[in-house]
Coordinates of C-alpha atoms in Angstrom, one line a residue:
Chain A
X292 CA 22.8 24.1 14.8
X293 CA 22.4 22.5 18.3
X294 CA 24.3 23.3 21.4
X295 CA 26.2 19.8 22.2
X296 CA 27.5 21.9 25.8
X297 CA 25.5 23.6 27.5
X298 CA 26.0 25.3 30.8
X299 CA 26.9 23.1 33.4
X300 CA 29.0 21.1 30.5
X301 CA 31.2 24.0 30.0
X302 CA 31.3 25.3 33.9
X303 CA 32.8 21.8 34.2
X304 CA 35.7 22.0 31.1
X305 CA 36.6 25.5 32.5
X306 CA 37.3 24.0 36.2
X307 CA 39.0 20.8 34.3
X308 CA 41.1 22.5 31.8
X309 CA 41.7 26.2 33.1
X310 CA 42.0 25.6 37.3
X311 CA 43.4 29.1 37.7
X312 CA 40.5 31.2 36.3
X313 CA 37.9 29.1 36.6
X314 CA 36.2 30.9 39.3
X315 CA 36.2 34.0 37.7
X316 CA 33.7 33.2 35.4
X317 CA 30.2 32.0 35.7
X318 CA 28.1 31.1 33.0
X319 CA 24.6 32.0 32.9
X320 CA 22.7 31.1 29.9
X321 CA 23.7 29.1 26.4
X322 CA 21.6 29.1 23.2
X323 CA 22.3 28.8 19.9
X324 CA 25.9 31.1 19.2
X325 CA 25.2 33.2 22.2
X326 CA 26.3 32.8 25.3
X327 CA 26.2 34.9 28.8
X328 CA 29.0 35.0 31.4
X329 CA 29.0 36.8 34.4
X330 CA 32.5 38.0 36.0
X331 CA 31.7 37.9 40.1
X332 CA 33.7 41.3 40.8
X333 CA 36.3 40.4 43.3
X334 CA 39.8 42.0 44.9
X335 CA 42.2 41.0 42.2
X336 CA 39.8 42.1 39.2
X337 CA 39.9 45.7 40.7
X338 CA 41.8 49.1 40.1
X339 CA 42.2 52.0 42.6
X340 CA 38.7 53.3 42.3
X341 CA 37.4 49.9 42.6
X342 CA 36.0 49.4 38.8
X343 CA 37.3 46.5 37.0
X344 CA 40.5 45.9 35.1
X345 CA 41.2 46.3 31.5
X346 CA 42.8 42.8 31.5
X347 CA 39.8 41.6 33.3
X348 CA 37.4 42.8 30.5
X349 CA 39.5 41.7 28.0
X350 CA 39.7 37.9 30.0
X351 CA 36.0 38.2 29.8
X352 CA 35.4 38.6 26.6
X353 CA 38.0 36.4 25.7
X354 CA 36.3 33.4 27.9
X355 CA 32.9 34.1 26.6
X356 CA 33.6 33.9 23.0
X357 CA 35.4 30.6 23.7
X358 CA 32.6 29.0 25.7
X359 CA 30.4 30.4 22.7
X360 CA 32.3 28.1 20.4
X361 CA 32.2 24.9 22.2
X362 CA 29.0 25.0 23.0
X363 CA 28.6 24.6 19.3
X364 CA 31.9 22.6 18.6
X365 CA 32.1 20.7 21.8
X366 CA 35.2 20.3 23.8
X367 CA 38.6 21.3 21.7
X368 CA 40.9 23.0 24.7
X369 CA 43.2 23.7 21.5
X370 CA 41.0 26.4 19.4
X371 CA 43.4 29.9 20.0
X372 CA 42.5 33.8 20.0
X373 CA 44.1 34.9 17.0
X374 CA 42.4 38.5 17.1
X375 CA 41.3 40.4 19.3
X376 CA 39.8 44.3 18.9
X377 CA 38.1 46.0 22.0
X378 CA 36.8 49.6 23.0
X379 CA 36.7 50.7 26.3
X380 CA 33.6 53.1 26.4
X381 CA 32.6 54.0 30.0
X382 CA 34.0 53.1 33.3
X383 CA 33.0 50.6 35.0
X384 CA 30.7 50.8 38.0
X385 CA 32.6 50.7 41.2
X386 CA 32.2 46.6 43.2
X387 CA 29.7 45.1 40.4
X388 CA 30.1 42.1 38.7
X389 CA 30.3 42.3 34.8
X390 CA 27.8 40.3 32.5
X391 CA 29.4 39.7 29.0
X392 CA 26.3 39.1 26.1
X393 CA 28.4 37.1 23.5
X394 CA 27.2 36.2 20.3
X395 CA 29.1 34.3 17.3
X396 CA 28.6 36.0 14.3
X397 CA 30.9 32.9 12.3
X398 CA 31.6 29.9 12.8
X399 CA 33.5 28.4 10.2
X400 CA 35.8 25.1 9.7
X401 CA 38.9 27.3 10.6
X402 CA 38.1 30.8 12.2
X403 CA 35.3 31.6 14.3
X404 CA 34.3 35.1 14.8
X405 CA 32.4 36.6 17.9
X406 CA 31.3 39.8 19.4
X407 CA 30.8 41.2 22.6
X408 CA 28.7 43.6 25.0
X409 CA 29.8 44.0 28.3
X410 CA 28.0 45.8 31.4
X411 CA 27.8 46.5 34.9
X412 CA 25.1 44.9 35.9
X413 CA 22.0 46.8 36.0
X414 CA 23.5 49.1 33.6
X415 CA 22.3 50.5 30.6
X416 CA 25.3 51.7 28.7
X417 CA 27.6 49.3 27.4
X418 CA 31.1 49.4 29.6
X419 CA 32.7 47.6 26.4
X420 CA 32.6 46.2 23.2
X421 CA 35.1 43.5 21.9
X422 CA 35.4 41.4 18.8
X423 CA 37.6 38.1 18.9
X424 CA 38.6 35.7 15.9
X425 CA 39.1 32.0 17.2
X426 CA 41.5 29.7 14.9
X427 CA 40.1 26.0 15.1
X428 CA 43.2 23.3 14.8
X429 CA 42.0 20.8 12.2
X430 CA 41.0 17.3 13.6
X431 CA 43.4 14.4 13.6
Chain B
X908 CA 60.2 65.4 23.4
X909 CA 62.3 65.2 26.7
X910 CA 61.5 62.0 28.5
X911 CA 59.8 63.1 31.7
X912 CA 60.0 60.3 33.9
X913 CA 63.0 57.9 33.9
X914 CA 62.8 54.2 34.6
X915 CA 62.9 54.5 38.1
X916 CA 60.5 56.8 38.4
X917 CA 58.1 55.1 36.4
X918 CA 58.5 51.8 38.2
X919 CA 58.1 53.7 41.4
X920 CA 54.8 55.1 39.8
X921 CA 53.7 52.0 39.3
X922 CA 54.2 50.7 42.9
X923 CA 52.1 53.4 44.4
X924 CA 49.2 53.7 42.2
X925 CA 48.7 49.9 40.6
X926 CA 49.9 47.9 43.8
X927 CA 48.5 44.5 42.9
X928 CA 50.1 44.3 39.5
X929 CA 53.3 46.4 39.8
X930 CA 55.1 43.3 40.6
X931 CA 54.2 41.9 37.3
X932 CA 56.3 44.5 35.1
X933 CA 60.0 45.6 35.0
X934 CA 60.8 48.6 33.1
X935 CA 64.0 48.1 31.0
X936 CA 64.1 50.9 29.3
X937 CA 63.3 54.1 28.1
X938 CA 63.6 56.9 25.7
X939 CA 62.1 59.4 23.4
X940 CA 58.4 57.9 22.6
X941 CA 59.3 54.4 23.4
X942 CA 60.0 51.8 25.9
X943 CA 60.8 48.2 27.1
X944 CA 59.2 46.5 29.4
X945 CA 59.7 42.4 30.6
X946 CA 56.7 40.4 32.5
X947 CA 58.4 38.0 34.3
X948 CA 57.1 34.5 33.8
X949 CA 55.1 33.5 37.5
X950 CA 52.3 30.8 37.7
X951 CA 49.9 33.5 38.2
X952 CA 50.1 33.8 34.0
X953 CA 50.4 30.4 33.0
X954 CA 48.4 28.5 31.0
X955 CA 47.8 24.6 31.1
X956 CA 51.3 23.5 29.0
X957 CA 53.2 26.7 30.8
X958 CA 52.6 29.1 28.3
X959 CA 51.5 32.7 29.0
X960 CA 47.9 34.1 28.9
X961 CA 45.8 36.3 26.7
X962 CA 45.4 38.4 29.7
X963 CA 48.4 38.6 30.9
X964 CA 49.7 39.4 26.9
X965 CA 46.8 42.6 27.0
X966 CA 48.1 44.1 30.2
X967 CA 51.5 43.6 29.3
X968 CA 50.9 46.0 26.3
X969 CA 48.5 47.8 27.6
X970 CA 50.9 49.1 30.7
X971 CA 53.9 49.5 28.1
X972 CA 52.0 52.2 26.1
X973 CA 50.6 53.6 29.3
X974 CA 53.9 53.9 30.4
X975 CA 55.4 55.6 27.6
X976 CA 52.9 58.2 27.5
X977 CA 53.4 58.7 31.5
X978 CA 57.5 58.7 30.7
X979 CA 56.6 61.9 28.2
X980 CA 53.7 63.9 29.6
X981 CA 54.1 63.1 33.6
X982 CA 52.4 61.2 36.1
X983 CA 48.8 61.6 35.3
X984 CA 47.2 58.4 36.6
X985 CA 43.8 59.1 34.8
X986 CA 44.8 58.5 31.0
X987 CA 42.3 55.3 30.4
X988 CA 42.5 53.1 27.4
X989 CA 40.0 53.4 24.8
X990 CA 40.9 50.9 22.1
X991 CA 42.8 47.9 21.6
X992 CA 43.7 45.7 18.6
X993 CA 46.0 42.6 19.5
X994 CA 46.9 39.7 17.1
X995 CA 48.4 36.5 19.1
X996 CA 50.6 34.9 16.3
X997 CA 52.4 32.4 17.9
X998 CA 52.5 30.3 21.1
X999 CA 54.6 31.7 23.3
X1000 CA 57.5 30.0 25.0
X1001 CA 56.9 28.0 27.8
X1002 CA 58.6 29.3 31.4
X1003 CA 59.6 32.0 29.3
X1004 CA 59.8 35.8 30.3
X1005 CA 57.7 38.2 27.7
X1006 CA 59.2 41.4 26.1
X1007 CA 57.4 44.2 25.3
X1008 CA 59.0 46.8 22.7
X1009 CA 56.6 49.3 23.1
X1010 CA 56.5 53.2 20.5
X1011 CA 54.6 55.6 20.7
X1012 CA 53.1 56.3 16.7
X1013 CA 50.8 59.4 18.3
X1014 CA 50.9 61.6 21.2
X1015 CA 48.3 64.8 20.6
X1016 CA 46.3 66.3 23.2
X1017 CA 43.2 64.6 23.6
X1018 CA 44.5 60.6 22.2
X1019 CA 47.8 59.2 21.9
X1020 CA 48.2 55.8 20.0
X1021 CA 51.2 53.3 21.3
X1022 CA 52.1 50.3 19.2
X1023 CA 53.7 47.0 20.5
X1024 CA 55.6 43.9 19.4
X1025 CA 55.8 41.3 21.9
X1026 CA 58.3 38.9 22.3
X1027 CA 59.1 35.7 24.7
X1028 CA 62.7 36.0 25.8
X1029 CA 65.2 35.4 23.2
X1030 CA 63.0 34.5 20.1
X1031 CA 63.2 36.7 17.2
X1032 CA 59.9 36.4 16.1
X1033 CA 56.8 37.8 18.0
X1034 CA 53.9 36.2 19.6
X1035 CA 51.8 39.3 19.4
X1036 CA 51.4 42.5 18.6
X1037 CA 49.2 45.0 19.5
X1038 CA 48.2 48.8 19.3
X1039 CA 46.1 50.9 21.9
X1040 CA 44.4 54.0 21.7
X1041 CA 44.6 56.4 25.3
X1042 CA 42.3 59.1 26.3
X1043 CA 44.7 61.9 28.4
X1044 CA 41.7 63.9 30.4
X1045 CA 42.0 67.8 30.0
X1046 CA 43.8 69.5 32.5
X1047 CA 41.7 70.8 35.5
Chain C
X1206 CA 63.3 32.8 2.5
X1207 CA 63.1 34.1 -0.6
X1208 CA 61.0 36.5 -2.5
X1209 CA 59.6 34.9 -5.1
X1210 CA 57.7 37.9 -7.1
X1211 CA 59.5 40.8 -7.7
X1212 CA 58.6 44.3 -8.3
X1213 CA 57.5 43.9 -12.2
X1214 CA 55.8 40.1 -11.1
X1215 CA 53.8 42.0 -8.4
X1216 CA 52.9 45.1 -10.6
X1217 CA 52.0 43.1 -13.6
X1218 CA 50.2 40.8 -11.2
X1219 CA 47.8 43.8 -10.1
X1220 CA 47.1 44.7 -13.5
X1221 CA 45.7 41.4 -14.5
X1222 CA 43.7 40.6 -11.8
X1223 CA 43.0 43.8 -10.3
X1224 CA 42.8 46.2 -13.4
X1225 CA 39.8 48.6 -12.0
X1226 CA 42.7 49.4 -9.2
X1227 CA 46.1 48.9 -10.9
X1228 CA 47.0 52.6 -11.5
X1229 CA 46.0 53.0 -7.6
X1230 CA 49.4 51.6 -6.4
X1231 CA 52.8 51.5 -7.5
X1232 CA 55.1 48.9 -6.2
X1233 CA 58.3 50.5 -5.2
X1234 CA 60.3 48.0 -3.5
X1235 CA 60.0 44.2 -2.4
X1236 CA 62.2 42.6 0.2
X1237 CA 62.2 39.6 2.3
X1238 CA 58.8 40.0 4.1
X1239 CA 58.3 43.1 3.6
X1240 CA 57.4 45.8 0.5
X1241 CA 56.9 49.6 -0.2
X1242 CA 53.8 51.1 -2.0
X1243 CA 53.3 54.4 -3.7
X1244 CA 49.1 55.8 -3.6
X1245 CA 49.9 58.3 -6.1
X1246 CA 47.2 60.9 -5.2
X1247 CA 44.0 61.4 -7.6
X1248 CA 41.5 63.3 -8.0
X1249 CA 39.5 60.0 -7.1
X1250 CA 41.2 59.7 -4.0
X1251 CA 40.5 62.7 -2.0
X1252 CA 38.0 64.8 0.1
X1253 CA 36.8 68.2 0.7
X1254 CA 39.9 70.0 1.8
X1255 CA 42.5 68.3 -1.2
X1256 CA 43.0 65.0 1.8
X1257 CA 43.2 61.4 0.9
X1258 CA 40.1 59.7 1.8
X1259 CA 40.0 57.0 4.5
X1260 CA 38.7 54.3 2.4
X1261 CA 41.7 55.4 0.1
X1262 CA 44.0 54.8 2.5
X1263 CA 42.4 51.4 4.1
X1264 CA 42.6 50.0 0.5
X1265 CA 46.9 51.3 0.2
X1266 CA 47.2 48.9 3.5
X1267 CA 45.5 46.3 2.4
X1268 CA 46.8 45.8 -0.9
X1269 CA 49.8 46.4 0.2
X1270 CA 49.9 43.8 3.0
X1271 CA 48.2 41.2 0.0
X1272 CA 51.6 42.1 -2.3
X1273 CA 53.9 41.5 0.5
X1274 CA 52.6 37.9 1.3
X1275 CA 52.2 36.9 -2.6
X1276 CA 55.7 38.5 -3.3
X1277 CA 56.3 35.1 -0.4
X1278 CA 53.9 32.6 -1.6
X1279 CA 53.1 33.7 -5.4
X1280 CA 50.5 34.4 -7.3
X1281 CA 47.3 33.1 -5.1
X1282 CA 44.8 35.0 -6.3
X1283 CA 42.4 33.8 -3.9
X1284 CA 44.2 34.9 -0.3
X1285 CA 41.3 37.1 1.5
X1286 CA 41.3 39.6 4.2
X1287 CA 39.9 38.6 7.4
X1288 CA 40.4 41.1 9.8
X1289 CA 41.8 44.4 9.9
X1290 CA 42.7 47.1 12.6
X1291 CA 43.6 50.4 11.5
X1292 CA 44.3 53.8 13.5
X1293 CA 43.6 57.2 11.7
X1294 CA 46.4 59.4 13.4
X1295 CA 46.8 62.7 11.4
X1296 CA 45.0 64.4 8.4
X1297 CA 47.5 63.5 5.3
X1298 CA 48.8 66.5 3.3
X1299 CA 47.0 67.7 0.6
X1300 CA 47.7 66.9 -2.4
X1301 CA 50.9 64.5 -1.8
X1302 CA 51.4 60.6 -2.5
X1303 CA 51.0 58.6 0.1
X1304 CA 53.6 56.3 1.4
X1305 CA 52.6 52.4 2.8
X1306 CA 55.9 50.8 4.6
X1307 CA 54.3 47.2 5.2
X1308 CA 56.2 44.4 6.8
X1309 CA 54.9 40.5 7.6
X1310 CA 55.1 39.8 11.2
X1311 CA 53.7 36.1 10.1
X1312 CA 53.8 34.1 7.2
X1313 CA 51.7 30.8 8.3
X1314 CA 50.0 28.2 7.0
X1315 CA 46.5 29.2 6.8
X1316 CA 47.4 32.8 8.3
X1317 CA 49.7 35.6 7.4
X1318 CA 49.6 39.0 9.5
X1319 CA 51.1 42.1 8.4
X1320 CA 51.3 45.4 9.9
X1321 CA 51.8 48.7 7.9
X1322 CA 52.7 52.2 8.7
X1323 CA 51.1 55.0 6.5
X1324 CA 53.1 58.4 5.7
X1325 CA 52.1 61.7 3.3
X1326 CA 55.7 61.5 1.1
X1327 CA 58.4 63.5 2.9
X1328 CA 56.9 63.5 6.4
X1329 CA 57.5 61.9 9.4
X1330 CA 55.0 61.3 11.1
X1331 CA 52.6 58.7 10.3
X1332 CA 49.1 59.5 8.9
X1333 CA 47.9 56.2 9.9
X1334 CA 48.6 52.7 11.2
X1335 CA 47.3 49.1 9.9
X1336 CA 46.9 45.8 10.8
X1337 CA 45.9 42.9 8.8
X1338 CA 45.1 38.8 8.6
X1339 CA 44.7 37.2 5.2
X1340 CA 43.2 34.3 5.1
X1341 CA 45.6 31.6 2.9
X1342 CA 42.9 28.9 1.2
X1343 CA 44.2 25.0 0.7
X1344 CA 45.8 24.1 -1.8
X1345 CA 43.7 21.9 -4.5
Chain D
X1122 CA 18.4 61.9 22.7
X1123 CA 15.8 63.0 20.0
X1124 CA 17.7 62.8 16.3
X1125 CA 18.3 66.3 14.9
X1126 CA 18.9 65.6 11.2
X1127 CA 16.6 62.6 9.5
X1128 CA 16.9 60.6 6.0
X1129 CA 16.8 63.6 3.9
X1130 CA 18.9 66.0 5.8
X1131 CA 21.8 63.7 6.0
X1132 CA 21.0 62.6 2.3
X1133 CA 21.3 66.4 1.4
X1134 CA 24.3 66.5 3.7
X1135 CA 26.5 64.2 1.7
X1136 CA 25.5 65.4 -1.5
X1137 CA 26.9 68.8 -0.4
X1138 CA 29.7 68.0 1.3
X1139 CA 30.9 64.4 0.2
X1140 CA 29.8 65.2 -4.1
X1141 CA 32.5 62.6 -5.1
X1142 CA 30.6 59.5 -3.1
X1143 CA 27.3 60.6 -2.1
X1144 CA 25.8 58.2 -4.8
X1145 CA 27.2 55.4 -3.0
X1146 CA 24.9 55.6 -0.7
X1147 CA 21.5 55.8 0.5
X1148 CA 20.1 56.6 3.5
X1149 CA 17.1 54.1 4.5
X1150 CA 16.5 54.6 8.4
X1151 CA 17.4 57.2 11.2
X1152 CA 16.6 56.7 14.6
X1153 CA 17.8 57.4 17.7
X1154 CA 21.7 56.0 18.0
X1155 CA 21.0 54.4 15.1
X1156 CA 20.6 53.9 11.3
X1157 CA 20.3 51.8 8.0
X1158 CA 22.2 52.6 5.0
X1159 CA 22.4 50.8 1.4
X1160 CA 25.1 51.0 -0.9
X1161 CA 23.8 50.1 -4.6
X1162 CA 26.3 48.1 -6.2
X1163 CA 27.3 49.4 -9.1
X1164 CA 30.4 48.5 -11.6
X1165 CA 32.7 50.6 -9.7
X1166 CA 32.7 48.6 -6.2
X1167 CA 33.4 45.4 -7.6
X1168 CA 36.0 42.7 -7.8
X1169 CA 37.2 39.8 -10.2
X1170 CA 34.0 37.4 -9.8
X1171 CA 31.3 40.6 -8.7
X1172 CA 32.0 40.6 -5.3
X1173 CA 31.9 44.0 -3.8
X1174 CA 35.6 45.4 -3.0
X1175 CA 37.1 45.6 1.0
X1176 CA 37.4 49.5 0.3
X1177 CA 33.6 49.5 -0.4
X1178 CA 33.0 47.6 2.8
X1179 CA 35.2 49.7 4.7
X1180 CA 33.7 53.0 3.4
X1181 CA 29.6 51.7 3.8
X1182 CA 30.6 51.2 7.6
X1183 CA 32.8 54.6 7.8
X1184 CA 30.0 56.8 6.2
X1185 CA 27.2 54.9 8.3
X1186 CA 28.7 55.7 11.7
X1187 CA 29.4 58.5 10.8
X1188 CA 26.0 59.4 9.5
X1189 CA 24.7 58.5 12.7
X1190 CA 26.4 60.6 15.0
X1191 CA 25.8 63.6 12.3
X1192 CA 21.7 62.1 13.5
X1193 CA 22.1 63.2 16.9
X1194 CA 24.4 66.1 17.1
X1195 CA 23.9 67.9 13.7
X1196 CA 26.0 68.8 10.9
X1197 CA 29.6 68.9 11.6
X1198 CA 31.8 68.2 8.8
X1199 CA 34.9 68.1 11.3
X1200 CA 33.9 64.6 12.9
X1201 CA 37.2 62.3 11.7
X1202 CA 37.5 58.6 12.4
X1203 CA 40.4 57.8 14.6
X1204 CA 40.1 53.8 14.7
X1205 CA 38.6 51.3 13.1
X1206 CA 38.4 47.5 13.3
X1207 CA 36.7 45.2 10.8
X1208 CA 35.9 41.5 10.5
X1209 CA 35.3 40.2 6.8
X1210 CA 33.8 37.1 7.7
X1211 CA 31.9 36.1 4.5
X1212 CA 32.2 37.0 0.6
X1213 CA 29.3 38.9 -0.7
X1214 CA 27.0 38.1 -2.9
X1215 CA 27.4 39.0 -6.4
X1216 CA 25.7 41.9 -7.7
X1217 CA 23.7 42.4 -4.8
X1218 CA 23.8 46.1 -2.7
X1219 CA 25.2 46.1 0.4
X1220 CA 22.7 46.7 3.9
X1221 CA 24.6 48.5 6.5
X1222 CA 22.9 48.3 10.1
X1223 CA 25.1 50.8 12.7
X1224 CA 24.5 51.7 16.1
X1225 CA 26.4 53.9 18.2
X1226 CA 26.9 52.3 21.0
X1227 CA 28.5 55.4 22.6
X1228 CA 28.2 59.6 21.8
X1229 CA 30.4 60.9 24.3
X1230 CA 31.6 65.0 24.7
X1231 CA 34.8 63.9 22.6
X1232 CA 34.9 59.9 21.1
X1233 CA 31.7 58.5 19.4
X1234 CA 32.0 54.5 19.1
X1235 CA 29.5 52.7 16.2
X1236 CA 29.4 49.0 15.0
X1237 CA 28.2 48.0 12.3
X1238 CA 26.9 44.4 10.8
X1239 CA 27.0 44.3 6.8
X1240 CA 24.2 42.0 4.7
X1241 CA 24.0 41.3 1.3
X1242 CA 20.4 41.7 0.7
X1243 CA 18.2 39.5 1.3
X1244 CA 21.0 37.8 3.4
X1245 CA 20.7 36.0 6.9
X1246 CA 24.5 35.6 7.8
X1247 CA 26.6 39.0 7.7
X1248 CA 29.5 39.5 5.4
X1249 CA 31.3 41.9 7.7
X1250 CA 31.4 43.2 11.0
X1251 CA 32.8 46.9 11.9
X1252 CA 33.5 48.8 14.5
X1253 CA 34.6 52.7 14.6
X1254 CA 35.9 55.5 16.7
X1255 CA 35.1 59.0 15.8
X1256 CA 36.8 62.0 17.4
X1257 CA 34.5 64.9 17.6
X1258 CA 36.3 68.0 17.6
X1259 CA 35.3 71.2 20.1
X1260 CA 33.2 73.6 18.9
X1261 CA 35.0 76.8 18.2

């Protein structure tokens, strides 16, 4: 299938459509169902300790399967997380940004299924894994 | 079990070791291997159409179940998720503070398991639930 | 809303379309979006040590999250698992039924979640914990 | 990490201590973190229209990840999954044995995480994706 967004397509619907969180993400690299976000580390990502936040994993991984599916879909703001499983293996490496390797593993005419590595970069070891299942409203 | 820390103690907890996101959780209430605990509703959440964020659902669970370990085994800030599952069911109220009714299914020695049904302010049925695995590190 | 299969309709259900698995579960009690099963323990069932087998116990939560939403929507054969989340919390008793209490959290259109709790008969504590989607197909 | 048991060990392994299921499965690849496993299909693992069963699914990706720890840290019976999350994203193939690819994506002092993708043979597009947390209990 071809990517109909690619990445300065979908840096451009996240500052449109999602304002508040747009600048947390920056998107790196599309290709067909895979996708590569980067999460610039920054005060309100952090815990004490400095490593990143659960929530702010979780947002990452969220984002990047999303962007995964419009760039095959194009622009439906309304497709929803329905699922989401994650494992938190390592901690975090203290004041680096994130890089989130996406790939979708489905893509179907109602569910959408990607997975998810996620490191500090220059990292090794995965920091976490996460799965997500995207519902995809029917057209109208 | 005898609940350990109350709800003041827990919300003091809170302020002192997580103060960037302690405003965003009130503890209600607790008991034996369970709690309550309310986000309440700021922009900082929001989606576009005022509804609240995957993100902002996931730390709102996962700080309940961290919180009802902490309310039965003490203040030991090091217990670090390992594993979520979360299924977003329904759209959650707009404007609307969330509700987190939060039990604890497991609490061994090396993992306790926490389950939660979230709800947005006065609606009986819930927009997520979700379960989480935590890691308590040994003694030292 | 009402239950339209009761306990017979769902366990002669099982042993028409599922008849390699029938004897596997025994339906013990249907209500409004929710339903107990019985795993009454085999040989077949368990592992070194006289303990019900995970697989075993996966395929208790499953079918019994299936029964609940066709004792709902009737007999769809065709209503498939998408997704399921399930937390192993303590080694079951040996030699002792297992218990599924399993109630729908949603009932939707294309989606149905259901979330099920796991117990050896005449304890307590939970051996395990489920989660599940099913996947409702069109109607033709 | 160099593996310490390889294709026959852990083949010999199962048939020792798992006699009820070891001809489930076969043991295709070690290497390091990772391994292949097949299940043959066979009459037992099937469903109305020869699709193999969720259980089946469920207990290839168990067995595989936890075959692969057994790989690198030898023969410990005692390993027990504590989570597991799994995505059914396509129907297999009739009649056709199931390819299990599993990584561990993490072998820590106490938790083990593994994911799996599923194949029929011969298959491009998965029919399940898994993921697993194994608690690895302290040697005595």
């Amino acid at each position: 299938m071809p990517v109909v967004m690619n990445e300065d397509d979908l840096q451009g619907f996240l500052a449109r459509e999602f304002p508040q969180t747009a600048d947390d993400f920056v998107i790196e690299e599309v290709a067909d169902m895979s996708i590569r976000v980067r999460l610039p580390v920054a005060e309100r990502h952090l815990r004490p300790g400095g490593t990143v936040s659960g929530p702010s994993i979780f947002a990452l991984a969220d984002v990047s399967v999303y962007l995964a599916l419009l760039a095959m879909i194009g622009p439906k703001a309304l497709a929803v997380t329905t699922n989401c499983s994650i494992d938190f293996m390592r901690k975090p490496a203290a004041q680096t940004d994130l890089i989130c390797i996406c790939r979708l593993l489905k893509l179907g005419r109602v569910l959408a299924v990607g997975e998810c590595l996620i490191f500090s970069e220059g990292t090794e070891a995965p920091v976490a894994r996460a799965s997500m299942t995207y519902s995809i409203p029917p057209e109208r």
